mmCIF file of C-alpha atoms in Angstrom:
data_model
loop_
_atom_site.group_PDB
_atom_site.id
_atom_site.type_symbol
_atom_site.label_atom_id
_atom_site.label_comp_id
_atom_site.label_asym_id
_atom_site.label_seq_id
_atom_site.Cartn_x
_atom_site.Cartn_y
_atom_site.Cartn_z
ATOM 1 C CA MET A 1 65.912 -11.017 22.067
ATOM 2 C CA LEU A 2 64.350 -11.340 18.599
ATOM 3 C CA LYS A 3 63.261 -14.905 19.410
ATOM 4 C CA ARG A 4 61.432 -13.721 22.563
ATOM 5 C CA LEU A 5 59.739 -10.922 20.630
ATOM 6 C CA LEU A 6 58.497 -13.384 17.995
ATOM 7 C CA ILE A 7 57.151 -15.705 20.705
ATOM 8 C CA VAL A 8 55.325 -12.834 22.437
ATOM 9 C CA LEU A 9 53.873 -11.615 19.134
ATOM 10 C CA SER A 10 52.785 -15.166 18.256
ATOM 11 C CA ILE A 11 51.034 -15.532 21.622
ATOM 12 C CA ILE A 12 49.270 -12.181 21.157
ATOM 13 C CA ALA A 13 48.176 -13.126 17.628
ATOM 14 C CA LEU A 14 46.889 -16.499 18.822
ATOM 15 C CA GLY A 15 45.032 -14.811 21.691
ATOM 16 C CA LEU A 16 43.374 -12.333 19.323
ATOM 17 C CA LEU A 17 42.383 -15.136 16.964
ATOM 18 C CA ILE A 18 40.826 -17.171 19.784
ATOM 19 C CA TYR A 19 39.030 -14.097 21.129
ATOM 20 C CA SER A 20 37.638 -13.180 17.709
ATOM 21 C CA VAL A 21 36.395 -16.715 17.020
ATOM 22 C CA PHE A 22 34.856 -17.527 20.390
ATOM 23 C CA VAL A 23 33.880 -14.152 21.841
ATOM 24 C CA GLU A 24 33.224 -11.725 18.993
ATOM 25 C CA ASN A 25 32.657 -14.377 16.305
ATOM 26 C CA ILE A 26 33.881 -11.978 13.600
ATOM 27 C CA PHE A 27 34.050 -14.734 11.006
ATOM 28 C CA SER A 28 30.341 -15.541 11.084
ATOM 29 C CA PRO A 29 27.979 -13.662 8.770
ATOM 30 C CA ARG A 30 25.979 -10.765 10.227
ATOM 31 C CA LEU A 31 22.434 -11.620 11.252
ATOM 32 C CA SER A 32 21.297 -8.427 9.520
ATOM 33 C CA PRO A 33 23.658 -7.933 6.562
ATOM 34 C CA LYS A 34 24.230 -4.539 4.967
ATOM 35 C CA ASP A 35 22.650 -3.861 1.609
ATOM 36 C CA THR A 36 22.134 -1.012 -0.841
ATOM 37 C CA ALA A 37 19.204 -0.031 -3.059
ATOM 38 C CA LYS A 38 20.167 2.219 -5.986
ATOM 39 C CA ILE A 39 18.527 3.619 -9.058
ATOM 40 C CA THR A 40 19.784 5.913 -11.809
ATOM 41 C CA LEU A 41 17.242 7.511 -14.135
ATOM 42 C CA ASN A 42 18.709 9.999 -16.604
ATOM 43 C CA ASP A 43 20.647 12.323 -14.261
ATOM 44 C CA LEU A 44 18.786 11.299 -11.061
ATOM 45 C CA ASN A 45 20.749 9.131 -8.628
ATOM 46 C CA LEU A 46 19.058 7.695 -5.530
ATOM 47 C CA ASN A 47 20.815 5.512 -2.976
ATOM 48 C CA VAL A 48 19.605 3.776 0.197
ATOM 49 C CA GLU A 49 21.991 2.015 2.588
ATOM 50 C CA TYR A 50 20.403 -0.229 5.190
ATOM 51 C CA ASN A 51 20.665 -3.485 7.150
ATOM 52 C CA ARG A 52 18.372 -6.438 6.432
ATOM 53 C CA PRO A 53 16.978 -8.265 9.466
ATOM 54 C CA SER A 54 15.319 -11.650 8.853
ATOM 55 C CA LYS A 55 11.914 -12.875 9.938
ATOM 56 C CA ARG A 56 13.289 -16.205 11.237
ATOM 57 C CA GLU A 57 9.832 -17.549 12.133
ATOM 58 C CA ARG A 58 9.106 -14.515 14.332
ATOM 59 C CA GLU A 59 6.024 -12.341 14.303
ATOM 60 C CA VAL A 60 7.360 -9.070 12.893
ATOM 61 C CA PHE A 61 4.940 -6.124 12.868
ATOM 62 C CA GLY A 62 3.050 -5.572 16.084
ATOM 63 C CA ALA A 63 5.584 -7.728 17.990
ATOM 64 C CA LEU A 64 9.301 -7.609 17.034
ATOM 65 C CA VAL A 65 8.638 -4.174 15.508
ATOM 66 C CA PRO A 66 5.872 -2.657 17.684
ATOM 67 C CA TYR A 67 3.019 -0.720 16.142
ATOM 68 C CA ASN A 68 2.839 3.044 16.693
ATOM 69 C CA GLU A 69 6.517 3.392 17.695
ATOM 70 C CA VAL A 70 9.426 4.857 15.735
ATOM 71 C CA TRP A 71 11.496 2.132 14.052
ATOM 72 C CA ARG A 72 15.022 2.572 12.729
ATOM 73 C CA THR A 73 13.807 0.977 9.477
ATOM 74 C CA GLY A 74 16.100 -2.017 9.409
ATOM 75 C CA ALA A 75 18.745 -3.063 11.904
ATOM 76 C CA ASN A 76 22.069 -1.842 13.295
ATOM 77 C CA GLU A 77 23.155 1.465 11.714
ATOM 78 C CA ALA A 78 20.533 4.063 10.823
ATOM 79 C CA THR A 79 19.166 3.645 7.297
ATOM 80 C CA THR A 80 20.249 6.425 4.922
ATOM 81 C CA PHE A 81 18.603 7.856 1.793
ATOM 82 C CA GLU A 82 20.590 10.043 -0.598
ATOM 83 C CA THR A 83 19.445 12.042 -3.627
ATOM 84 C CA ASN A 84 21.389 14.260 -6.025
ATOM 85 C CA LYS A 85 18.204 16.135 -7.064
ATOM 86 C CA ASP A 86 15.403 17.932 -5.239
ATOM 87 C CA LEU A 87 12.417 15.582 -5.009
ATOM 88 C CA MET A 88 8.685 15.802 -4.515
ATOM 89 C CA ILE A 89 7.494 13.131 -2.106
ATOM 90 C CA ASP A 90 3.748 13.031 -1.533
ATOM 91 C CA GLY A 91 3.557 16.682 -2.655
ATOM 92 C CA MET A 92 6.341 17.801 -0.265
ATOM 93 C CA LEU A 93 9.749 19.127 -1.256
ATOM 94 C CA LEU A 94 12.769 17.060 -0.194
ATOM 95 C CA ARG A 95 15.976 18.948 -0.999
ATOM 96 C CA LYS A 96 18.900 17.066 -2.533
ATOM 97 C CA GLY A 97 21.181 15.610 0.127
ATOM 98 C CA LYS A 98 21.570 12.730 2.543
ATOM 99 C CA TYR A 99 18.890 11.793 5.079
ATOM 100 C CA THR A 100 18.227 9.093 7.631
ATOM 101 C CA LEU A 101 15.005 7.182 7.098
ATOM 102 C CA TRP A 102 12.691 6.432 10.040
ATOM 103 C CA THR A 103 9.257 4.826 10.073
ATOM 104 C CA VAL A 104 6.306 4.262 12.389
ATOM 105 C CA PRO A 105 4.581 1.019 11.357
ATOM 106 C CA MET A 106 0.868 1.050 12.174
ATOM 107 C CA GLU A 107 -1.852 -1.517 11.539
ATOM 108 C CA ASN A 108 -3.189 0.071 8.337
ATOM 109 C CA SER A 109 -0.535 2.618 7.344
ATOM 110 C CA TRP A 110 3.026 3.735 8.060
ATOM 111 C CA LYS A 111 4.489 7.124 8.830
ATOM 112 C CA VAL A 112 7.771 7.753 7.010
ATOM 113 C CA MET A 113 10.222 10.446 8.110
ATOM 114 C CA PHE A 114 13.189 11.755 6.114
ATOM 115 C CA ASN A 115 15.495 13.195 8.792
ATOM 116 C CA SER A 116 18.397 15.541 7.997
ATOM 117 C CA LYS A 117 20.520 14.434 10.978
ATOM 118 C CA GLN A 118 23.086 11.681 10.460
ATOM 119 C CA TYR A 119 23.219 9.101 13.261
ATOM 120 C CA GLU A 120 26.034 6.607 13.766
ATOM 121 C CA TRP A 121 23.658 3.916 14.970
ATOM 122 C CA GLY A 122 19.923 3.305 14.854
ATOM 123 C CA VAL A 123 19.269 2.884 18.584
ATOM 124 C CA ASN A 124 20.864 3.957 21.854
ATOM 125 C CA GLU A 125 22.054 1.713 24.694
ATOM 126 C CA LYS A 126 18.429 1.379 25.927
ATOM 127 C CA MET A 127 17.413 0.148 22.444
ATOM 128 C CA GLU A 128 15.426 3.355 21.833
ATOM 129 C CA PRO A 129 15.543 4.906 18.347
ATOM 130 C CA MET A 130 18.103 7.718 18.112
ATOM 131 C CA TRP A 131 15.699 9.675 15.855
ATOM 132 C CA ASP A 132 15.278 13.355 16.718
ATOM 133 C CA PRO A 133 12.006 14.747 15.255
ATOM 134 C CA ASN A 134 13.444 18.283 15.238
ATOM 135 C CA TYR A 135 15.479 17.261 12.168
ATOM 136 C CA ASP A 136 12.598 15.803 10.135
ATOM 137 C CA ALA A 137 12.689 17.371 6.662
ATOM 138 C CA ILE A 138 9.382 15.745 5.735
ATOM 139 C CA GLU A 139 6.924 13.285 7.252
ATOM 140 C CA LEU A 140 4.250 11.456 5.318
ATOM 141 C CA GLU A 141 1.818 8.618 5.838
ATOM 142 C CA VAL A 142 1.389 5.819 3.289
ATOM 143 C CA PRO A 143 -1.040 2.893 3.239
ATOM 144 C CA LYS A 144 0.154 -0.571 4.223
ATOM 145 C CA GLN A 145 -0.407 -3.346 1.694
ATOM 146 C CA GLU A 146 -0.747 -7.040 2.556
ATOM 147 C CA LEU A 147 1.331 -9.468 0.503
ATOM 148 C CA ASP A 148 0.327 -13.033 -0.396
ATOM 149 C CA GLU A 149 3.916 -14.226 -0.004
ATOM 150 C CA THR A 150 6.248 -13.838 2.963
ATOM 151 C CA VAL A 151 9.366 -11.689 2.507
ATOM 152 C CA GLU A 152 12.019 -13.312 4.759
ATOM 153 C CA LYS A 153 14.560 -10.458 4.771
ATOM 154 C CA PHE A 154 13.588 -6.796 5.148
ATOM 155 C CA THR A 155 13.949 -5.328 1.651
ATOM 156 C CA ILE A 156 14.156 -1.749 0.399
ATOM 157 C CA ALA A 157 13.995 -1.256 -3.370
ATOM 158 C CA PHE A 158 13.074 1.194 -6.104
ATOM 159 C CA ASP A 159 10.169 0.341 -8.415
ATOM 160 C CA ASN A 160 9.829 2.153 -11.730
ATOM 161 C CA LYS A 161 8.104 -0.524 -13.798
ATOM 162 C CA THR A 162 5.083 1.707 -14.551
ATOM 163 C CA GLY A 163 7.102 4.898 -15.036
ATOM 164 C CA ASN A 164 5.944 6.157 -11.632
ATOM 165 C CA LEU A 165 8.978 5.841 -9.373
ATOM 166 C CA LYS A 166 8.378 4.420 -5.899
ATOM 167 C CA LEU A 167 10.614 3.660 -2.947
ATOM 168 C CA THR A 168 9.332 0.351 -1.554
ATOM 169 C CA MET A 169 9.833 -1.442 1.743
ATOM 170 C CA ALA A 170 8.752 -5.046 2.284
ATOM 171 C CA TRP A 171 9.056 -7.534 5.124
ATOM 172 C CA ASP A 172 7.010 -10.474 6.289
ATOM 173 C CA GLN A 173 3.679 -9.943 4.496
ATOM 174 C CA THR A 174 3.785 -6.132 4.510
ATOM 175 C CA LEU A 175 4.618 -3.707 1.697
ATOM 176 C CA ILE A 176 4.645 0.086 1.609
ATOM 177 C CA GLU A 177 5.274 2.320 -1.403
ATOM 178 C CA ILE A 178 6.477 5.921 -1.277
ATOM 179 C CA PRO A 179 5.922 7.894 -4.521
ATOM 180 C CA VAL A 180 9.035 9.797 -5.627
ATOM 181 C CA LYS A 181 9.209 12.494 -8.346
ATOM 182 C CA VAL A 182 12.004 14.819 -9.387
ATOM 183 C CA HIS A 183 11.102 18.406 -8.494
ATOM 184 C CA PRO A 184 10.422 20.248 -11.785
ATOM 185 C CA ASN A 185 12.882 23.046 -10.883
ATOM 186 C CA SER A 186 15.612 20.771 -9.526
ATOM 187 C CA GLY A 187 19.086 21.805 -10.611
ATOM 188 C CA SER A 188 22.011 19.452 -10.912
#
């Protein structure tokens, strides 16, 4: 009886291994790997979790990512932005907490939305963004900058080299910068 059980379990394990290698390919790296952008300044902690799609010789903005349409700002799961302090972003108050980050790339500028709803995934089964504008805490528009070099993987980072903190997003030959300041009355 024990011998039969071990044979059955071995067959099941082998079947799962074959399935995972040839069907799901779980051992290959993700095309859009997860990444995190973090910064700590004094008692301010900011954290962005996102997925990094690659250019892979494709035309990105205006093609892969259409102009004038809401983008999940990365790939796979919805991108999240978390702050432990109230912030001022482009003169608007963003309360401390966790948000999803959505964008609308346009030819000369981008709209950026900090949304209070948490979404399990970035798009639905029809590949439409799961973003619900009723939960937008703030929306702003920032100018698009052209880069001389190509950024292969979508990159979100924090830039504080001049003492003026910015949340940056870069991909292909496009860069946007979102100015971020701690609200003067922000508690801990």
